PDB file of C-alpha atoms in Angstrom:
ATOM      1  CA  UNK A   1     -61.801 227.144  75.185  1.00 59.00           C
ATOM      2  CA  UNK A   2     -65.447 227.170  74.069  1.00 61.00           C
ATOM      3  CA  UNK A   3     -67.504 223.857  73.907  1.00 70.00           C
ATOM      4  CA  UNK A   4     -67.846 224.391  70.040  1.00 87.00           C
ATOM      5  CA  UNK A   5     -64.309 224.525  69.105  1.00 90.00           C
ATOM      6  CA  UNK A   6     -63.458 221.160  70.514  1.00 91.00           C
ATOM      7  CA  UNK A   7     -66.330 219.594  68.633  1.00 93.00           C
ATOM      8  CA  UNK A   8     -65.388 220.963  65.474  1.00 95.00           C
ATOM      9  CA  UNK A   9     -61.797 219.945  65.902  1.00 96.00           C
ATOM     10  CA  UNK A  10     -62.911 216.298  66.676  1.00 97.00           C
ATOM     11  CA  UNK A  11     -65.102 216.401  63.730  1.00 97.00           C
ATOM     12  CA  UNK A  12     -62.445 217.659  61.524  1.00 97.00           C
ATOM     13  CA  UNK A  13     -60.395 214.586  62.963  1.00 98.00           C
ATOM     14  CA  UNK A  14     -63.051 212.192  62.020  1.00 98.00           C
ATOM     15  CA  UNK A  15     -63.001 213.326  58.677  1.00 98.00           C
ATOM     16  CA  UNK A  16     -59.414 213.209  57.991  1.00 98.00           C
ATOM     17  CA  UNK A  17     -59.211 209.732  59.450  1.00 98.00           C
ATOM     18  CA  UNK A  18     -61.942 208.369  57.310  1.00 98.00           C
ATOM     19  CA  UNK A  19     -60.448 209.720  54.268  1.00 98.00           C
ATOM     20  CA  UNK A  20     -56.881 208.426  55.228  1.00 97.00           C
ATOM     21  CA  UNK A  21     -58.512 204.954  55.874  1.00 97.00           C
ATOM     22  CA  UNK A  22     -60.276 205.004  52.582  1.00 97.00           C
ATOM     23  CA  UNK A  23     -56.829 205.513  51.061  1.00 96.00           C
ATOM     24  CA  UNK A  24     -55.332 202.673  53.036  1.00 95.00           C
ATOM     25  CA  UNK A  25     -58.356 200.175  52.083  1.00 94.00           C
ATOM     26  CA  UNK A  26     -57.606 201.145  48.399  1.00 95.00           C
ATOM     27  CA  UNK A  27     -53.849 200.022  49.300  1.00 95.00           C
ATOM     28  CA  UNK A  28     -54.428 197.052  51.286  1.00 93.00           C
ATOM     29  CA  UNK A  29     -55.039 194.383  48.398  1.00 90.00           C
ATOM     30  CA  UNK A  30     -52.328 195.781  46.246  1.00 94.00           C
ATOM     31  CA  UNK A  31     -48.668 195.017  45.910  1.00 94.00           C
ATOM     32  CA  UNK A  32     -47.857 198.281  47.888  1.00 91.00           C
ATOM     33  CA  UNK A  33     -50.101 196.868  50.770  1.00 94.00           C
ATOM     34  CA  UNK A  34     -48.256 193.415  51.200  1.00 94.00           C
ATOM     35  CA  UNK A  35     -45.547 194.587  53.657  1.00 94.00           C
ATOM     36  CA  UNK A  36     -48.229 195.900  55.933  1.00 96.00           C
ATOM     37  CA  UNK A  37     -50.311 192.902  55.946  1.00 95.00           C
ATOM     38  CA  UNK A  38     -50.290 190.749  59.350  1.00 94.00           C
ATOM     39  CA  UNK A  39     -52.100 187.829  60.963  1.00 94.00           C
ATOM     40  CA  UNK A  40     -53.561 188.963  64.403  1.00 94.00           C
ATOM     41  CA  UNK A  41     -53.865 187.092  67.982  1.00 92.00           C
ATOM     42  CA  UNK A  42     -56.984 185.296  66.529  1.00 92.00           C
ATOM     43  CA  UNK A  43     -55.521 184.352  63.221  1.00 93.00           C
ATOM     44  CA  UNK A  44     -57.322 186.799  61.062  1.00 95.00           C
ATOM     45  CA  UNK A  45     -55.732 188.940  58.500  1.00 95.00           C
ATOM     46  CA  UNK A  46     -55.491 192.622  59.299  1.00 96.00           C
ATOM     47  CA  UNK A  47     -53.537 195.705  57.825  1.00 97.00           C
ATOM     48  CA  UNK A  48     -51.300 197.718  59.508  1.00 97.00           C
ATOM     49  CA  UNK A  49     -52.150 200.696  57.137  1.00 97.00           C
ATOM     50  CA  UNK A  50     -54.437 201.824  59.878  1.00 97.00           C
ATOM     51  CA  UNK A  51     -51.579 203.112  61.841  1.00 97.00           C
ATOM     52  CA  UNK A  52     -50.469 205.708  59.284  1.00 98.00           C
ATOM     53  CA  UNK A  53     -53.960 206.815  58.580  1.00 98.00           C
ATOM     54  CA  UNK A  54     -54.304 207.399  62.478  1.00 98.00           C
ATOM     55  CA  UNK A  55     -50.817 209.088  62.743  1.00 98.00           C
ATOM     56  CA  UNK A  56     -51.538 211.408  59.940  1.00 98.00           C
ATOM     57  CA  UNK A  57     -55.009 212.428  60.984  1.00 98.00           C
ATOM     58  CA  UNK A  58     -54.116 212.677  64.581  1.00 98.00           C
ATOM     59  CA  UNK A  59     -51.078 214.844  64.137  1.00 98.00           C
ATOM     60  CA  UNK A  60     -52.843 217.191  61.714  1.00 98.00           C
ATOM     61  CA  UNK A  61     -55.705 217.633  64.093  1.00 98.00           C
ATOM     62  CA  UNK A  62     -53.195 218.339  67.093  1.00 98.00           C
ATOM     63  CA  UNK A  63     -51.450 220.852  64.994  1.00 98.00           C
ATOM     64  CA  UNK A  64     -54.745 222.267  64.066  1.00 97.00           C
ATOM     65  CA  UNK A  65     -56.037 222.399  67.671  1.00 96.00           C
ATOM     66  CA  UNK A  66     -52.684 223.105  69.748  1.00 96.00           C
ATOM     67  CA  UNK A  67     -51.890 226.600  71.203  1.00 94.00           C
ATOM     68  CA  UNK A  68     -49.599 228.621  69.071  1.00 92.00           C
ATOM     69  CA  UNK A  69     -46.627 227.820  71.178  1.00 92.00           C
ATOM     70  CA  UNK A  70     -47.316 224.034  71.071  1.00 96.00           C
ATOM     71  CA  UNK A  71     -47.850 223.529  67.274  1.00 97.00           C
ATOM     72  CA  UNK A  72     -44.436 222.822  66.202  1.00 98.00           C
ATOM     73  CA  UNK A  73     -43.970 220.502  69.032  1.00 98.00           C
ATOM     74  CA  UNK A  74     -47.120 218.476  68.122  1.00 98.00           C
ATOM     75  CA  UNK A  75     -46.077 218.512  64.324  1.00 98.00           C
ATOM     76  CA  UNK A  76     -42.653 217.096  65.273  1.00 98.00           C
ATOM     77  CA  UNK A  77     -43.672 214.338  68.023  1.00 98.00           C
ATOM     78  CA  UNK A  78     -46.626 213.124  65.885  1.00 98.00           C
ATOM     79  CA  UNK A  79     -44.653 213.010  62.333  1.00 98.00           C
ATOM     80  CA  UNK A  80     -41.320 211.488  64.006  1.00 98.00           C
ATOM     81  CA  UNK A  81     -43.115 209.079  66.254  1.00 98.00           C
ATOM     82  CA  UNK A  82     -45.437 207.665  63.334  1.00 98.00           C
ATOM     83  CA  UNK A  83     -42.392 207.626  61.083  1.00 98.00           C
ATOM     84  CA  UNK A  84     -40.268 205.757  63.356  1.00 97.00           C
ATOM     85  CA  UNK A  85     -43.072 203.459  64.488  1.00 97.00           C
ATOM     86  CA  UNK A  86     -43.773 202.610  61.026  1.00 96.00           C
ATOM     87  CA  UNK A  87     -40.130 201.631  60.545  1.00 94.00           C
ATOM     88  CA  UNK A  88     -40.501 199.314  63.274  1.00 92.00           C
ATOM     89  CA  UNK A  89     -43.572 198.063  61.811  1.00 94.00           C
ATOM     90  CA  UNK A  90     -42.044 196.951  58.684  1.00 92.00           C
ATOM     91  CA  UNK A  91     -38.313 196.483  59.763  1.00 88.00           C
ATOM     92  CA  UNK A  92     -39.325 194.760  63.005  1.00 79.00           C
ATOM     93  CA  UNK A  93     -41.129 191.866  61.275  1.00 69.00           C
ATOM     94  CA  UNK A  94     -38.218 190.541  59.778  1.00 66.00           C
ATOM     95  CA  UNK A  95     -37.057 187.157  61.008  1.00 58.00           C
ATOM     96  CA  UNK A  96     -33.823 188.276  62.473  1.00 59.00           C
ATOM     97  CA  UNK A  97     -35.579 190.830  64.502  1.00 58.00           C
ATOM     98  CA  UNK A  98     -38.151 188.322  66.020  1.00 58.00           C
ATOM     99  CA  UNK A  99     -36.252 188.136  69.558  1.00 63.00           C
ATOM    100  CA  UNK A 100     -35.730 191.983  69.834  1.00 59.00           C
ATOM    101  CA  UNK A 101     -38.902 192.759  71.579  1.00 64.00           C
ATOM    102  CA  UNK A 102     -39.084 194.898  74.609  1.00 59.00           C
ATOM    103  CA  UNK A 103     -36.404 196.584  76.503  1.00 60.00           C
ATOM    104  CA  UNK A 104     -34.620 193.216  77.197  1.00 63.00           C
ATOM    105  CA  UNK A 105     -34.549 192.482  73.652  1.00 63.00           C
ATOM    106  CA  UNK A 106     -33.299 195.866  72.288  1.00 58.00           C
ATOM    107  CA  UNK A 107     -30.372 195.572  75.004  1.00 63.00           C
ATOM    108  CA  UNK A 108     -29.622 192.163  74.030  1.00 67.00           C
ATOM    109  CA  UNK A 109     -29.459 193.148  70.417  1.00 65.00           C
ATOM    110  CA  UNK A 110     -26.947 195.970  71.125  1.00 64.00           C
ATOM    111  CA  UNK A 111     -24.860 193.458  73.167  1.00 67.00           C
ATOM    112  CA  UNK A 112     -24.604 191.411  69.928  1.00 66.00           C
ATOM    113  CA  UNK A 113     -23.570 194.279  67.950  1.00 64.00           C
ATOM    114  CA  UNK A 114     -26.737 194.900  66.286  1.00 67.00           C
ATOM    115  CA  UNK A 115     -29.361 197.754  66.382  1.00 70.00           C
ATOM    116  CA  UNK A 116     -32.858 196.667  66.611  1.00 77.00           C
ATOM    117  CA  UNK A 117     -35.693 198.385  64.674  1.00 79.00           C
ATOM    118  CA  UNK A 118     -37.187 199.056  68.111  1.00 82.00           C
ATOM    119  CA  UNK A 119     -34.013 200.850  69.336  1.00 84.00           C
ATOM    120  CA  UNK A 120     -34.239 203.092  66.301  1.00 88.00           C
ATOM    121  CA  UNK A 121     -37.799 203.702  66.980  1.00 93.00           C
ATOM    122  CA  UNK A 122     -37.122 204.515  70.730  1.00 91.00           C
ATOM    123  CA  UNK A 123     -34.160 206.788  69.800  1.00 94.00           C
ATOM    124  CA  UNK A 124     -36.163 208.607  67.473  1.00 97.00           C
ATOM    125  CA  UNK A 125     -39.129 209.159  69.661  1.00 97.00           C
ATOM    126  CA  UNK A 126     -36.811 210.204  72.428  1.00 97.00           C
ATOM    127  CA  UNK A 127     -35.009 212.771  70.376  1.00 98.00           C
ATOM    128  CA  UNK A 128     -38.417 214.290  68.988  1.00 98.00           C
ATOM    129  CA  UNK A 129     -39.546 214.203  72.868  1.00 98.00           C
ATOM    130  CA  UNK A 130     -36.441 216.034  73.810  1.00 98.00           C
ATOM    131  CA  UNK A 131     -36.867 218.726  70.964  1.00 98.00           C
ATOM    132  CA  UNK A 132     -40.583 219.126  71.968  1.00 98.00           C
ATOM    133  CA  UNK A 133     -39.486 220.022  75.391  1.00 97.00           C
ATOM    134  CA  UNK A 134     -36.863 222.481  74.060  1.00 95.00           C
ATOM    135  CA  UNK A 135     -39.668 224.019  71.782  1.00 96.00           C
ATOM    136  CA  UNK A 136     -42.229 224.204  74.525  1.00 95.00           C
ATOM    137  CA  UNK A 137     -39.858 225.463  77.281  1.00 90.00           C
ATOM    138  CA  UNK A 138     -40.912 228.282  79.481  1.00 80.00           C
ATOM    139  CA  UNK A 139     -39.275 231.431  80.477  1.00 77.00           C
ATOM    140  CA  UNK A 140     -37.815 229.843  83.644  1.00 72.00           C
ATOM    141  CA  UNK A 141     -33.938 228.927  83.965  1.00 78.00           C
ATOM    142  CA  UNK A 142     -31.773 226.727  86.183  1.00 84.00           C
ATOM    143  CA  UNK A 143     -32.860 223.478  87.831  1.00 87.00           C
ATOM    144  CA  UNK A 144     -36.550 224.193  87.569  1.00 87.00           C
ATOM    145  CA  UNK A 145     -36.205 224.568  83.742  1.00 91.00           C
ATOM    146  CA  UNK A 146     -34.331 221.486  83.604  1.00 94.00           C
ATOM    147  CA  UNK A 147     -36.806 219.545  85.562  1.00 95.00           C
ATOM    148  CA  UNK A 148     -39.519 220.640  83.357  1.00 95.00           C
ATOM    149  CA  UNK A 149     -37.644 219.531  80.188  1.00 96.00           C
ATOM    150  CA  UNK A 150     -37.108 216.187  81.758  1.00 97.00           C
ATOM    151  CA  UNK A 151     -40.787 215.773  82.668  1.00 98.00           C
ATOM    152  CA  UNK A 152     -41.829 216.722  79.055  1.00 98.00           C
ATOM    153  CA  UNK A 153     -39.352 214.465  77.416  1.00 98.00           C
ATOM    154  CA  UNK A 154     -40.163 211.576  79.584  1.00 98.00           C
ATOM    155  CA  UNK A 155     -44.142 212.058  79.382  1.00 98.00           C
ATOM    156  CA  UNK A 156     -43.915 212.420  75.476  1.00 98.00           C
ATOM    157  CA  UNK A 157     -41.545 209.264  75.025  1.00 98.00           C
ATOM    158  CA  UNK A 158     -43.208 207.461  77.776  1.00 98.00           C
ATOM    159  CA  UNK A 159     -46.899 207.773  76.627  1.00 98.00           C
ATOM    160  CA  UNK A 160     -46.055 206.794  73.200  1.00 98.00           C
ATOM    161  CA  UNK A 161     -44.431 203.636  74.209  1.00 96.00           C
ATOM    162  CA  UNK A 162     -47.053 203.003  76.683  1.00 97.00           C
ATOM    163  CA  UNK A 163     -50.014 203.195  74.280  1.00 98.00           C
ATOM    164  CA  UNK A 164     -48.112 200.859  71.987  1.00 96.00           C
ATOM    165  CA  UNK A 165     -47.735 198.181  74.694  1.00 95.00           C
ATOM    166  CA  UNK A 166     -51.595 198.089  74.741  1.00 96.00           C
ATOM    167  CA  UNK A 167     -52.115 197.582  71.219  1.00 96.00           C
ATOM    168  CA  UNK A 168     -52.120 193.671  71.622  1.00 94.00           C
ATOM    169  CA  UNK A 169     -55.975 193.254  71.149  1.00 96.00           C
ATOM    170  CA  UNK A 170     -58.533 194.974  68.737  1.00 97.00           C
ATOM    171  CA  UNK A 171     -59.511 198.402  70.002  1.00 97.00           C
ATOM    172  CA  UNK A 172     -57.700 198.288  73.112  1.00 98.00           C
ATOM    173  CA  UNK A 173     -54.827 200.996  72.343  1.00 98.00           C
ATOM    174  CA  UNK A 174     -57.485 203.160  70.646  1.00 98.00           C
ATOM    175  CA  UNK A 175     -59.917 203.041  73.445  1.00 98.00           C
ATOM    176  CA  UNK A 176     -57.141 204.027  76.100  1.00 98.00           C
ATOM    177  CA  UNK A 177     -56.261 206.859  73.768  1.00 98.00           C
ATOM    178  CA  UNK A 178     -59.799 208.116  73.350  1.00 98.00           C
ATOM    179  CA  UNK A 179     -60.353 207.922  77.127  1.00 98.00           C
ATOM    180  CA  UNK A 180     -57.254 209.914  77.946  1.00 98.00           C
ATOM    181  CA  UNK A 181     -58.000 212.508  74.929  1.00 98.00           C
ATOM    182  CA  UNK A 182     -61.301 212.983  76.615  1.00 97.00           C
ATOM    183  CA  UNK A 183     -59.794 213.743  79.939  1.00 96.00           C
ATOM    184  CA  UNK A 184     -57.234 216.263  78.412  1.00 96.00           C
ATOM    185  CA  UNK A 185     -59.976 218.320  76.530  1.00 95.00           C
ATOM    186  CA  UNK A 186     -60.371 221.034  79.315  1.00 91.00           C
ATOM    187  CA  UNK A 187     -58.426 224.030  79.667  1.00 88.00           C
ATOM    188  CA  UNK A 188     -56.639 226.220  76.997  1.00 87.00           C
ATOM    189  CA  UNK A 189     -54.447 223.507  75.686  1.00 91.00           C
ATOM    190  CA  UNK A 190     -57.346 220.954  75.302  1.00 94.00           C
ATOM    191  CA  UNK A 191     -57.581 221.515  71.631  1.00 95.00           C
ATOM    192  CA  UNK A 192     -54.241 219.702  71.123  1.00 97.00           C
ATOM    193  CA  UNK A 193     -56.309 216.299  71.652  1.00 98.00           C
ATOM    194  CA  UNK A 194     -59.661 217.059  70.319  1.00 97.00           C
ATOM    195  CA  UNK A 195     -58.549 216.439  66.688  1.00 98.00           C
ATOM    196  CA  UNK A 196     -56.672 213.118  67.680  1.00 98.00           C
ATOM    197  CA  UNK A 197     -59.883 212.161  69.672  1.00 98.00           C
ATOM    198  CA  UNK A 198     -62.027 212.438  66.427  1.00 98.00           C
ATOM    199  CA  UNK A 199     -59.548 210.353  64.359  1.00 98.00           C
ATOM    200  CA  UNK A 200     -59.192 207.752  67.023  1.00 98.00           C
ATOM    201  CA  UNK A 201     -62.955 207.350  67.417  1.00 98.00           C
ATOM    202  CA  UNK A 202     -63.244 207.091  63.536  1.00 98.00           C
ATOM    203  CA  UNK A 203     -60.630 204.341  63.269  1.00 98.00           C
ATOM    204  CA  UNK A 204     -61.907 202.334  66.266  1.00 98.00           C
ATOM    205  CA  UNK A 205     -64.621 200.576  64.384  1.00 97.00           C
ATOM    206  CA  UNK A 206     -62.184 199.179  61.855  1.00 97.00           C
ATOM    207  CA  UNK A 207     -59.813 198.138  64.610  1.00 98.00           C
ATOM    208  CA  UNK A 208     -62.542 196.540  66.725  1.00 97.00           C
ATOM    209  CA  UNK A 209     -63.655 194.912  63.408  1.00 96.00           C
ATOM    210  CA  UNK A 210     -60.309 193.329  62.989  1.00 96.00           C
ATOM    211  CA  UNK A 211     -59.797 194.841  59.577  1.00 96.00           C
ATOM    212  CA  UNK A 212     -56.811 197.315  60.754  1.00 97.00           C
ATOM    213  CA  UNK A 213     -54.243 197.405  63.447  1.00 96.00           C
ATOM    214  CA  UNK A 214     -52.767 200.610  64.866  1.00 97.00           C
ATOM    215  CA  UNK A 215     -49.362 199.106  65.061  1.00 96.00           C
ATOM    216  CA  UNK A 216     -46.254 200.841  66.286  1.00 96.00           C
ATOM    217  CA  UNK A 217     -47.011 203.816  63.846  1.00 98.00           C
ATOM    218  CA  UNK A 218     -50.424 204.731  64.849  1.00 98.00           C
ATOM    219  CA  UNK A 219     -50.026 203.982  68.729  1.00 98.00           C
ATOM    220  CA  UNK A 220     -46.810 205.641  68.949  1.00 98.00           C
ATOM    221  CA  UNK A 221     -48.137 208.877  67.276  1.00 98.00           C
ATOM    222  CA  UNK A 222     -51.234 209.000  69.227  1.00 98.00           C
ATOM    223  CA  UNK A 223     -49.471 208.265  72.573  1.00 98.00           C
ATOM    224  CA  UNK A 224     -46.740 210.832  71.890  1.00 98.00           C
ATOM    225  CA  UNK A 225     -49.673 213.555  71.299  1.00 98.00           C
ATOM    226  CA  UNK A 226     -51.308 212.592  74.316  1.00 98.00           C
ATOM    227  CA  UNK A 227     -48.091 212.815  76.223  1.00 98.00           C
ATOM    228  CA  UNK A 228     -47.493 216.467  74.951  1.00 98.00           C
ATOM    229  CA  UNK A 229     -50.941 217.186  76.350  1.00 98.00           C
ATOM    230  CA  UNK A 230     -49.932 215.816  79.675  1.00 97.00           C
ATOM    231  CA  UNK A 231     -46.795 217.570  79.593  1.00 96.00           C
ATOM    232  CA  UNK A 232     -49.111 220.895  79.194  1.00 94.00           C
ATOM    233  CA  UNK A 233     -50.496 220.333  82.840  1.00 91.00           C
ATOM    234  CA  UNK A 234     -49.653 223.549  85.104  1.00 88.00           C
ATOM    235  CA  UNK A 235     -48.914 221.480  88.100  1.00 92.00           C
ATOM    236  CA  UNK A 236     -45.541 220.156  88.148  1.00 94.00           C
ATOM    237  CA  UNK A 237     -46.308 217.573  90.900  1.00 95.00           C
ATOM    238  CA  UNK A 238     -49.250 216.478  88.546  1.00 95.00           C
ATOM    239  CA  UNK A 239     -46.761 215.922  85.555  1.00 96.00           C
ATOM    240  CA  UNK A 240     -44.123 214.142  87.967  1.00 97.00           C
ATOM    241  CA  UNK A 241     -46.692 211.879  89.226  1.00 97.00           C
ATOM    242  CA  UNK A 242     -48.164 210.978  85.652  1.00 97.00           C
ATOM    243  CA  UNK A 243     -44.457 210.178  84.596  1.00 98.00           C
ATOM    244  CA  UNK A 244     -43.978 208.004  87.731  1.00 98.00           C
ATOM    245  CA  UNK A 245     -47.113 205.965  86.809  1.00 98.00           C
ATOM    246  CA  UNK A 246     -46.268 205.585  83.121  1.00 98.00           C
ATOM    247  CA  UNK A 247     -42.661 204.737  84.165  1.00 97.00           C
ATOM    248  CA  UNK A 248     -44.006 201.907  86.551  1.00 97.00           C
ATOM    249  CA  UNK A 249     -46.478 200.460  84.011  1.00 96.00           C
ATOM    250  CA  UNK A 250     -43.815 200.370  81.374  1.00 94.00           C
ATOM    251  CA  UNK A 251     -41.356 198.617  83.700  1.00 93.00           C
ATOM    252  CA  UNK A 252     -44.137 196.032  85.100  1.00 94.00           C
ATOM    253  CA  UNK A 253     -44.772 195.362  81.384  1.00 92.00           C
ATOM    254  CA  UNK A 254     -41.456 193.546  81.187  1.00 86.00           C
ATOM    255  CA  UNK A 255     -42.702 190.905  83.704  1.00 91.00           C
ATOM    256  CA  UNK A 256     -46.373 191.218  83.789  1.00 93.00           C
ATOM    257  CA  UNK A 257     -48.876 190.456  80.898  1.00 95.00           C
ATOM    258  CA  UNK A 258     -51.229 193.469  80.630  1.00 95.00           C
ATOM    259  CA  UNK A 259     -53.624 191.235  78.636  1.00 95.00           C
ATOM    260  CA  UNK A 260     -53.829 188.494  81.709  1.00 96.00           C
ATOM    261  CA  UNK A 261     -54.326 191.476  84.232  1.00 96.00           C
ATOM    262  CA  UNK A 262     -57.114 193.040  82.248  1.00 97.00           C
ATOM    263  CA  UNK A 263     -58.686 189.575  81.817  1.00 95.00           C
ATOM    264  CA  UNK A 264     -58.608 189.056  85.475  1.00 96.00           C
ATOM    265  CA  UNK A 265     -60.284 192.498  86.217  1.00 96.00           C
ATOM    266  CA  UNK A 266     -64.003 192.652  85.691  1.00 95.00           C
ATOM    267  CA  UNK A 267     -64.595 196.133  84.817  1.00 96.00           C
ATOM    268  CA  UNK A 268     -61.347 196.179  82.628  1.00 96.00           C
ATOM    269  CA  UNK A 269     -62.345 192.963  80.902  1.00 96.00           C
ATOM    270  CA  UNK A 270     -65.874 194.316  80.109  1.00 97.00           C
ATOM    271  CA  UNK A 271     -64.307 197.544  78.533  1.00 97.00           C
ATOM    272  CA  UNK A 272     -61.604 195.601  76.806  1.00 97.00           C
ATOM    273  CA  UNK A 273     -64.145 193.412  75.016  1.00 96.00           C
ATOM    274  CA  UNK A 274     -66.721 195.933  74.208  1.00 96.00           C
ATOM    275  CA  UNK A 275     -67.383 195.985  70.512  1.00 96.00           C
ATOM    276  CA  UNK A 276     -64.874 193.325  69.790  1.00 94.00           C
ATOM    277  CA  UNK A 277     -65.478 190.335  67.470  1.00 88.00           C
ATOM    278  CA  UNK A 278     -65.632 186.821  69.268  1.00 82.00           C
ATOM    279  CA  UNK A 279     -62.381 184.966  69.067  1.00 69.00           C
TER     280      UNK A 279
END
């Protein structure tokens, strides 16, 4: 892919995200924006409407830049992950859902005969990831095709979830997403993440300024698209290694605080705090 096309796709992502953010800002103080208002970790009011703005612009940019055989999958995983993530943002804020966080919380809710908003989200993203694996399947058959399908499903769903786990401080998930997108720009499939990169950079100042949060909607949609790019790697070993790392980090998050680890690691701490307001 020529150097000019990714730049144009990124600029289109920036323009789309800025327009979507303008629409979100117009809704924030109106009654329609009330369900999306939250108080962040520092006690400041923020709006989760930045999430739909990012989800829409990142998905549109991914579809525009994806290789022909991947466009339908990009549209599907971006749209579905954003929709079910938005559902979790809204329904998950209800008092009865307060304990239903993380894998343990979702399983506890099921044992109690309830379906948590998070479980709905996980199911939706998993189904979209599996459908994306079917849509992007290669010509092979048998066990190799099955392995490729499992890897694609796991990478899309796992990256969607992992990026959402990072959305605990302003700009953290967006920075991680932007770094991953830059890393994925090379090769014929790099256009898939050029638009999402531009969209992410466009919302980052609002995120760092604590005016918006990505929420499940934005983080899940962006993560799913990044996972689809990972699934496009030619080496099956590289895909398996990436999935193993994502799975390990996800399982670790059930017992280890990412924030505590980041704060204790000088390089990560500096990157995490870069551009943020003081608490």
